[in-house]
Amino acid sequence: MDKQLERILRQVQKPGRYVGGEWNAVRKDWHDAAIRMAFAFPDVYEVGMSHLGLQILYGIVNGRDDALLERVFAPWPDMEKQMRQAGLPLFSLESRRPVRDFDIVGFTLQYELTYTNILNMLDLAGIPLRAAERAGGGYPLVVAGGPCAFNPEPLADFIDAFVIGEGEEVLHELLDAYLAMRRRGAERREMLLHLAGIEGIYVPVFYRVEYNGKGMVQSVVPVEEGVPRQVRKRTVADLDGAFFPTRPLVPVINPVHDRAMLEVQRGCTRGCRFCQAGMIYRPVREKEPNTLLRQAGEILRSTGWNELSLSSLSTTDYSQVRPLIQELTAQYSPLGINVSLPSLRVDAFSVGLAREVQKVRRSSLTFAPEAGTQRLRDVINKGVTESDLLEAVAAAFAGGWQAVKLYFMIGLPTETDDDLAGIADLARRVLDVGRSQFGAGRRLKVTVSASSFVPKPHTPFQWEPQDTLDELRRKQAYLRRRLRGRGLVFNWHDPESSFLEAVLSRGDRRLAAAIESAWRRGCRFDGWSELFAPAKWREAFAACGIDPGAYAYRRYAYEDTLPWDHISAGVSKEYLVREHRRAMRGQTTPDCREGRCPGCGLCTMLEVKPRLVGGGKIAPVQDML
Amino acid sequence: MPRYRICYSKTGPARYISHLDLVRELERAMRRAGLPVAFSGGFNPHPRFSFAAPLPVGVEGLAEFVDVEMTHPVTPRELAGRLNEALPPGLAVREVVEVPAGTPALAAVLDRAVYHVEVDGDALPGMLPAGAVERFLAQEKIEVTRRGKRRDIRPGLLDLSVMSRDGGLALRLELKTGGAINVRPEEAAEAFFRSAGLAVDAADMRITRAELHWGGPPRP
């Protein structure tokens, strides 16, 4: 190992973040690869290594004979300081090459509060921050994808091309196109124009944004021939046959999730109105149980992990979940391998599943009723009733769990103090269920966590304002007062980071200046409470003449152009409007798994079909336009 | 249950694996190798590993030891071969022996360790003065500060010698380890450089644990 790096690594915490060498890591010959891509995760190693998308793309690109993919993560501030002092540029873990030497640098956008890390990584790599400054000089192509790419505008000045939607297929097309254009000796602009013609790729430089007198986006229009007016997301039609990483990297230093991940399905059609994932990953596509059993065996053999997590947005909704779990536990329990469910639906069925899988380890069970009253749960279309919850916790207590965690959101549209009081009442009723079951002697714990609602693009609540910081703090104080007492724990965090999340998630291109200014003032790792510096962000907004409240607190009208209207998640705007109206009337909308098509418009638009295994019923598509 | 003593090295990228992470990695490697590791009972079973001494993060180990219990016998040769194929770069099995039941745990009998401390020429502010080693060892007390507390490491310093002066300086330190007296290699090396009047930055010391010693057999 290079002596300079060795010396640096002696002076940082967790040097294992920067050395690679994990089991299943792929080392390819640099000179044999026609195209070299760096996968840049704008957060720390332990977070990035828990991300399934990284493992998928790592396997896909390294599976090609002509390409290599190496990883790079955001250096923690102690490492950044050492690198800057030594003049060591950002490097990849596998070959320790400067990121600047790669052909393509791909960032994944998992949450908005990583944006300053993206700028920091580009800067540490010696790559100019803005796409316009990279026109000459042979810099890598900087691309980005992931859920936040569904509103790419705040990062539009920094990124050459965004990938909208699922990456499995379009990444191949991107690499092929890059190779073909390079062989032809294409200039950067020509290359980008070609990429902009690929379905699912958005190249912001080819769009002109106009603003109206009210300071809002008026229009976003293409400025070149062949560039689509609206970029549609990519969706993998055959998820069952799609590549899945059965030889994933096994991190040596303890990651956030230290277990094998098996994706059982993609997409969720419950239609919770605040949930962006539920909209952008549609339609629901289940994998065949036999595929899953085969992949489970391969993953466990190739990694040695002692836990297999069945991951998806709502694993208990997978139609064959019970037989799948029974088969997996029958096979792997004797080997000391646990099966785990990342989240539980709020009902007794889910608790029954949790009982089956958690034979060995006992921790707390977590449920997410999201809102404290039936009225508000109907508004957000969270199809959960109080009796669902009480039955679920009764089953949990009967199953031996003595701790239950309840997740709620505060600041939801139409929320009043009655809904907050409902949270406290519900928590007490849950505690009562436990006491009646165990008697007063047992140590029961009900933990209530309240996060702050953030309106997200492409959801029925995209038009809604966020509550002000003062109002959110008042609501937290209200809950704090009502959630005192034996057996109750209340968790909350400062809403300032939720405010910034709202600003960035609903922002437009004018925010680029503020993001850069915040980064120059030292903002890094904004999602980490110990490093988040809201005062610096306020200074940055002020210095750029931007009122962040205008982004977080604005109520859009249905007819307003939204900054992300030129990106299509497949669901129609008419559906979102209809869902928003139903929300305001407190009307729920059933899941399309249950036999009634709510007309989200996705199946007709993308020519993909929802797919349930074992003959599950899917509603015939309704054209409600 | 059959018990095996594994001698292994931890070098290169693996030197940055912390002790807790090493325990987890070894468990996974045993599974990948399909070796029948025995687990403790209870709600949260642990593999029956017993390490001689944790290695500090960043320090290479050339001959580290761990005892492992298996649910049924494997030949030492097979254990070594299969485990080696399942270990990540930098971790390697050197030798395996079976140890009889009732052998005391390594950590209980561990007595001393030999470390090598290397400093490159460009990180050395000057030549090592003649007689520096003798003068250092002649001291009755060598005080260092650990977590704000002064302590005397002289009783735990068994030997110090210069191994090489080519392109820098390489020291050999023999230190008490395990048990009541435990001297850290970097604090002994720092104390030495201080007494020799050489300002050497701890970041410039490349430390390797070359040997571990305990009283009595068996050892591979």
mmCIF file with all atom_site columns, N, CA and C in Angstrom, chain A residues 223-253:
data_model
loop_
_atom_site.group_PDB
_atom_site.id
_atom_site.type_symbol
_atom_site.label_atom_id
_atom_site.label_alt_id
_atom_site.label_comp_id
_atom_site.label_asym_id
_atom_site.label_entity_id
_atom_site.label_seq_id
_atom_site.pdbx_PDB_ins_code
_atom_site.Cartn_x
_atom_site.Cartn_y
_atom_site.Cartn_z
_atom_site.occupancy
_atom_site.B_iso_or_equiv
_atom_site.pdbx_formal_charge
_atom_site.auth_seq_id
_atom_site.auth_comp_id
_atom_site.auth_asym_id
_atom_site.auth_atom_id
_atom_site.pdbx_PDB_model_num
ATOM 1  N N  . VAL A 1 223 ? -34.326 22.269  -25.510 1.00 0.00 ? 223 VAL A N  1
ATOM 2  C CA . VAL A 1 223 ? -33.782 23.263  -26.428 1.00 0.00 ? 223 VAL A CA 1
ATOM 3  C C  . VAL A 1 223 ? -33.104 22.615  -27.631 1.00 0.00 ? 223 VAL A C  1
ATOM 4  N N  . GLU A 1 224 ? -33.141 21.279  -27.710 1.00 0.00 ? 224 GLU A N  1
ATOM 5  C CA . GLU A 1 224 ? -32.503 20.588  -28.837 1.00 0.00 ? 224 GLU A CA 1
ATOM 6  C C  . GLU A 1 224 ? -33.482 19.594  -29.444 1.00 0.00 ? 224 GLU A C  1
ATOM 7  N N  . GLU A 1 225 ? -33.307 19.360  -30.714 1.00 0.00 ? 225 GLU A N  1
ATOM 8  C CA . GLU A 1 225 ? -34.067 18.316  -31.410 1.00 0.00 ? 225 GLU A CA 1
ATOM 9  C C  . GLU A 1 225 ? -33.800 16.964  -30.763 1.00 0.00 ? 225 GLU A C  1
ATOM 10 N N  . GLY A 1 226 ? -34.791 16.130  -30.685 1.00 0.00 ? 226 GLY A N  1
ATOM 11 C CA . GLY A 1 226 ? -34.554 14.751  -30.236 1.00 0.00 ? 226 GLY A CA 1
ATOM 12 C C  . GLY A 1 226 ? -34.485 14.590  -28.734 1.00 0.00 ? 226 GLY A C  1
ATOM 13 N N  . VAL A 1 227 ? -34.661 15.692  -28.005 1.00 0.00 ? 227 VAL A N  1
ATOM 14 C CA . VAL A 1 227 ? -34.643 15.612  -26.547 1.00 0.00 ? 227 VAL A CA 1
ATOM 15 C C  . VAL A 1 227 ? -36.099 15.592  -26.076 1.00 0.00 ? 227 VAL A C  1
ATOM 16 N N  . PRO A 1 228 ? -36.477 14.596  -25.277 1.00 0.00 ? 228 PRO A N  1
ATOM 17 C CA . PRO A 1 228 ? -37.910 14.474  -24.953 1.00 0.00 ? 228 PRO A CA 1
ATOM 18 C C  . PRO A 1 228 ? -38.402 15.607  -24.050 1.00 0.00 ? 228 PRO A C  1
ATOM 19 N N  . ARG A 1 229 ? -39.640 15.988  -24.265 1.00 0.00 ? 229 ARG A N  1
ATOM 20 C CA . ARG A 1 229 ? -40.286 17.005  -23.439 1.00 0.00 ? 229 ARG A CA 1
ATOM 21 C C  . ARG A 1 229 ? -40.415 16.507  -21.992 1.00 0.00 ? 229 ARG A C  1
ATOM 22 N N  . GLN A 1 230 ? -40.732 15.233  -21.881 1.00 0.00 ? 230 GLN A N  1
ATOM 23 C CA . GLN A 1 230 ? -40.848 14.645  -20.552 1.00 0.00 ? 230 GLN A CA 1
ATOM 24 C C  . GLN A 1 230 ? -40.046 13.336  -20.538 1.00 0.00 ? 230 GLN A C  1
ATOM 25 N N  . VAL A 1 231 ? -39.241 13.151  -19.492 1.00 0.00 ? 231 VAL A N  1
ATOM 26 C CA . VAL A 1 231 ? -38.414 11.944  -19.389 1.00 0.00 ? 231 VAL A CA 1
ATOM 27 C C  . VAL A 1 231 ? -39.144 10.937  -18.523 1.00 0.00 ? 231 VAL A C  1
ATOM 28 N N  . ARG A 1 232 ? -39.393 9.760   -19.110 1.00 0.00 ? 232 ARG A N  1
ATOM 29 C CA . ARG A 1 232 ? -40.141 8.740   -18.375 1.00 0.00 ? 232 ARG A CA 1
ATOM 30 C C  . ARG A 1 232 ? -39.222 7.791   -17.651 1.00 0.00 ? 232 ARG A C  1
ATOM 31 N N  . LYS A 1 233 ? -39.630 7.381   -16.471 1.00 0.00 ? 233 LYS A N  1
ATOM 32 C CA . LYS A 1 233 ? -38.802 6.475   -15.670 1.00 0.00 ? 233 LYS A CA 1
ATOM 33 C C  . LYS A 1 233 ? -38.663 5.111   -16.348 1.00 0.00 ? 233 LYS A C  1
ATOM 34 N N  . ARG A 1 234 ? -37.582 4.434   -16.034 1.00 0.00 ? 234 ARG A N  1
ATOM 35 C CA . ARG A 1 234 ? -37.367 3.076   -16.510 1.00 0.00 ? 234 ARG A CA 1
ATOM 36 C C  . ARG A 1 234 ? -37.840 2.076   -15.466 1.00 0.00 ? 234 ARG A C  1
ATOM 37 N N  . THR A 1 235 ? -38.405 0.990   -15.947 1.00 0.00 ? 235 THR A N  1
ATOM 38 C CA . THR A 1 235 ? -38.929 -0.045  -15.062 1.00 0.00 ? 235 THR A CA 1
ATOM 39 C C  . THR A 1 235 ? -38.504 -1.389  -15.613 1.00 0.00 ? 235 THR A C  1
ATOM 40 N N  . VAL A 1 236 ? -38.061 -2.267  -14.754 1.00 0.00 ? 236 VAL A N  1
ATOM 41 C CA . VAL A 1 236 ? -37.691 -3.609  -15.195 1.00 0.00 ? 236 VAL A CA 1
ATOM 42 C C  . VAL A 1 236 ? -38.962 -4.444  -15.271 1.00 0.00 ? 236 VAL A C  1
ATOM 43 N N  . ALA A 1 237 ? -39.315 -4.884  -16.489 1.00 0.00 ? 237 ALA A N  1
ATOM 44 C CA . ALA A 1 237 ? -40.577 -5.609  -16.644 1.00 0.00 ? 237 ALA A CA 1
ATOM 45 C C  . ALA A 1 237 ? -40.494 -6.997  -16.002 1.00 0.00 ? 237 ALA A C  1
ATOM 46 N N  . ASP A 1 238 ? -39.359 -7.675  -16.224 1.00 0.00 ? 238 ASP A N  1
ATOM 47 C CA . ASP A 1 238 ? -39.227 -9.042  -15.719 1.00 0.00 ? 238 ASP A CA 1
ATOM 48 C C  . ASP A 1 238 ? -38.260 -9.057  -14.548 1.00 0.00 ? 238 ASP A C  1
ATOM 49 N N  . LEU A 1 239 ? -38.772 -8.724  -13.379 1.00 0.00 ? 239 LEU A N  1
ATOM 50 C CA . LEU A 1 239 ? -37.898 -8.667  -12.209 1.00 0.00 ? 239 LEU A CA 1
ATOM 51 C C  . LEU A 1 239 ? -37.393 -10.051 -11.830 1.00 0.00 ? 239 LEU A C  1
ATOM 52 N N  . ASP A 1 240 ? -38.233 -11.055 -12.074 1.00 0.00 ? 240 ASP A N  1
ATOM 53 C CA . ASP A 1 240 ? -37.859 -12.422 -11.720 1.00 0.00 ? 240 ASP A CA 1
ATOM 54 C C  . ASP A 1 240 ? -36.608 -12.862 -12.479 1.00 0.00 ? 240 ASP A C  1
ATOM 55 N N  . GLY A 1 241 ? -36.529 -12.437 -13.728 1.00 0.00 ? 241 GLY A N  1
ATOM 56 C CA . GLY A 1 241 ? -35.386 -12.838 -14.549 1.00 0.00 ? 241 GLY A CA 1
ATOM 57 C C  . GLY A 1 241 ? -34.249 -11.832 -14.509 1.00 0.00 ? 241 GLY A C  1
ATOM 58 N N  . ALA A 1 242 ? -34.459 -10.709 -13.821 1.00 0.00 ? 242 ALA A N  1
ATOM 59 C CA . ALA A 1 242 ? -33.431 -9.661  -13.811 1.00 0.00 ? 242 ALA A CA 1
ATOM 60 C C  . ALA A 1 242 ? -32.240 -10.097 -12.970 1.00 0.00 ? 242 ALA A C  1
ATOM 61 N N  . PHE A 1 243 ? -31.097 -9.471  -13.237 1.00 0.00 ? 243 PHE A N  1
ATOM 62 C CA . PHE A 1 243 ? -29.897 -9.781  -12.465 1.00 0.00 ? 243 PHE A CA 1
ATOM 63 C C  . PHE A 1 243 ? -30.147 -9.513  -10.984 1.00 0.00 ? 243 PHE A C  1
ATOM 64 N N  . PHE A 1 244 ? -29.721 -10.448 -10.137 1.00 0.00 ? 244 PHE A N  1
ATOM 65 C CA . PHE A 1 244 ? -29.734 -10.186 -8.700  1.00 0.00 ? 244 PHE A CA 1
ATOM 66 C C  . PHE A 1 244 ? -28.409 -10.653 -8.115  1.00 0.00 ? 244 PHE A C  1
ATOM 67 N N  . PRO A 1 245 ? -27.788 -9.814  -7.276  1.00 0.00 ? 245 PRO A N  1
ATOM 68 C CA . PRO A 1 245 ? -26.436 -10.136 -6.792  1.00 0.00 ? 245 PRO A CA 1
ATOM 69 C C  . PRO A 1 245 ? -26.440 -11.265 -5.765  1.00 0.00 ? 245 PRO A C  1
ATOM 70 N N  . THR A 1 246 ? -26.014 -12.446 -6.197  1.00 0.00 ? 246 THR A N  1
ATOM 71 C CA . THR A 1 246 ? -25.934 -13.567 -5.256  1.00 0.00 ? 246 THR A CA 1
ATOM 72 C C  . THR A 1 246 ? -24.513 -13.764 -4.735  1.00 0.00 ? 246 THR A C  1
ATOM 73 N N  . ARG A 1 247 ? -23.588 -12.915 -5.202  1.00 0.00 ? 247 ARG A N  1
ATOM 74 C CA . ARG A 1 247 ? -22.251 -12.896 -4.603  1.00 0.00 ? 247 ARG A CA 1
ATOM 75 C C  . ARG A 1 247 ? -21.955 -11.470 -4.143  1.00 0.00 ? 247 ARG A C  1
ATOM 76 N N  . PRO A 1 248 ? -22.757 -10.962 -3.209  1.00 0.00 ? 248 PRO A N  1
ATOM 77 C CA . PRO A 1 248 ? -22.584 -9.560  -2.815  1.00 0.00 ? 248 PRO A CA 1
ATOM 78 C C  . PRO A 1 248 ? -21.310 -9.352  -1.998  1.00 0.00 ? 248 PRO A C  1
ATOM 79 N N  . LEU A 1 249 ? -20.847 -8.131  -2.022  1.00 0.00 ? 249 LEU A N  1
ATOM 80 C CA . LEU A 1 249 ? -19.712 -7.738  -1.179  1.00 0.00 ? 249 LEU A CA 1
ATOM 81 C C  . LEU A 1 249 ? -20.087 -7.935  0.278   1.00 0.00 ? 249 LEU A C  1
ATOM 82 N N  . VAL A 1 250 ? -19.144 -8.452  1.057   1.00 0.00 ? 250 VAL A N  1
ATOM 83 C CA . VAL A 1 250 ? -19.398 -8.639  2.484   1.00 0.00 ? 250 VAL A CA 1
ATOM 84 C C  . VAL A 1 250 ? -18.501 -7.667  3.248   1.00 0.00 ? 250 VAL A C  1
ATOM 85 N N  . PRO A 1 251 ? -19.074 -6.560  3.718   1.00 0.00 ? 251 PRO A N  1
ATOM 86 C CA . PRO A 1 251 ? -18.213 -5.567  4.366   1.00 0.00 ? 251 PRO A CA 1
ATOM 87 C C  . PRO A 1 251 ? -17.553 -6.126  5.615   1.00 0.00 ? 251 PRO A C  1
ATOM 88 N N  . VAL A 1 252 ? -16.290 -5.775  5.821   1.00 0.00 ? 252 VAL A N  1
ATOM 89 C CA . VAL A 1 252 ? -15.607 -6.247  7.029   1.00 0.00 ? 252 VAL A CA 1
ATOM 90 C C  . VAL A 1 252 ? -15.923 -5.358  8.220   1.00 0.00 ? 252 VAL A C  1
ATOM 91 N N  . ILE A 1 253 ? -15.989 -4.037  7.968   1.00 0.00 ? 253 ILE A N  1
ATOM 92 C CA . ILE A 1 253 ? -16.323 -3.213  9.127   1.00 0.00 ? 253 ILE A CA 1
ATOM 93 C C  . ILE A 1 253 ? -17.833 -3.108  9.213   1.00 0.00 ? 253 ILE A C  1
#
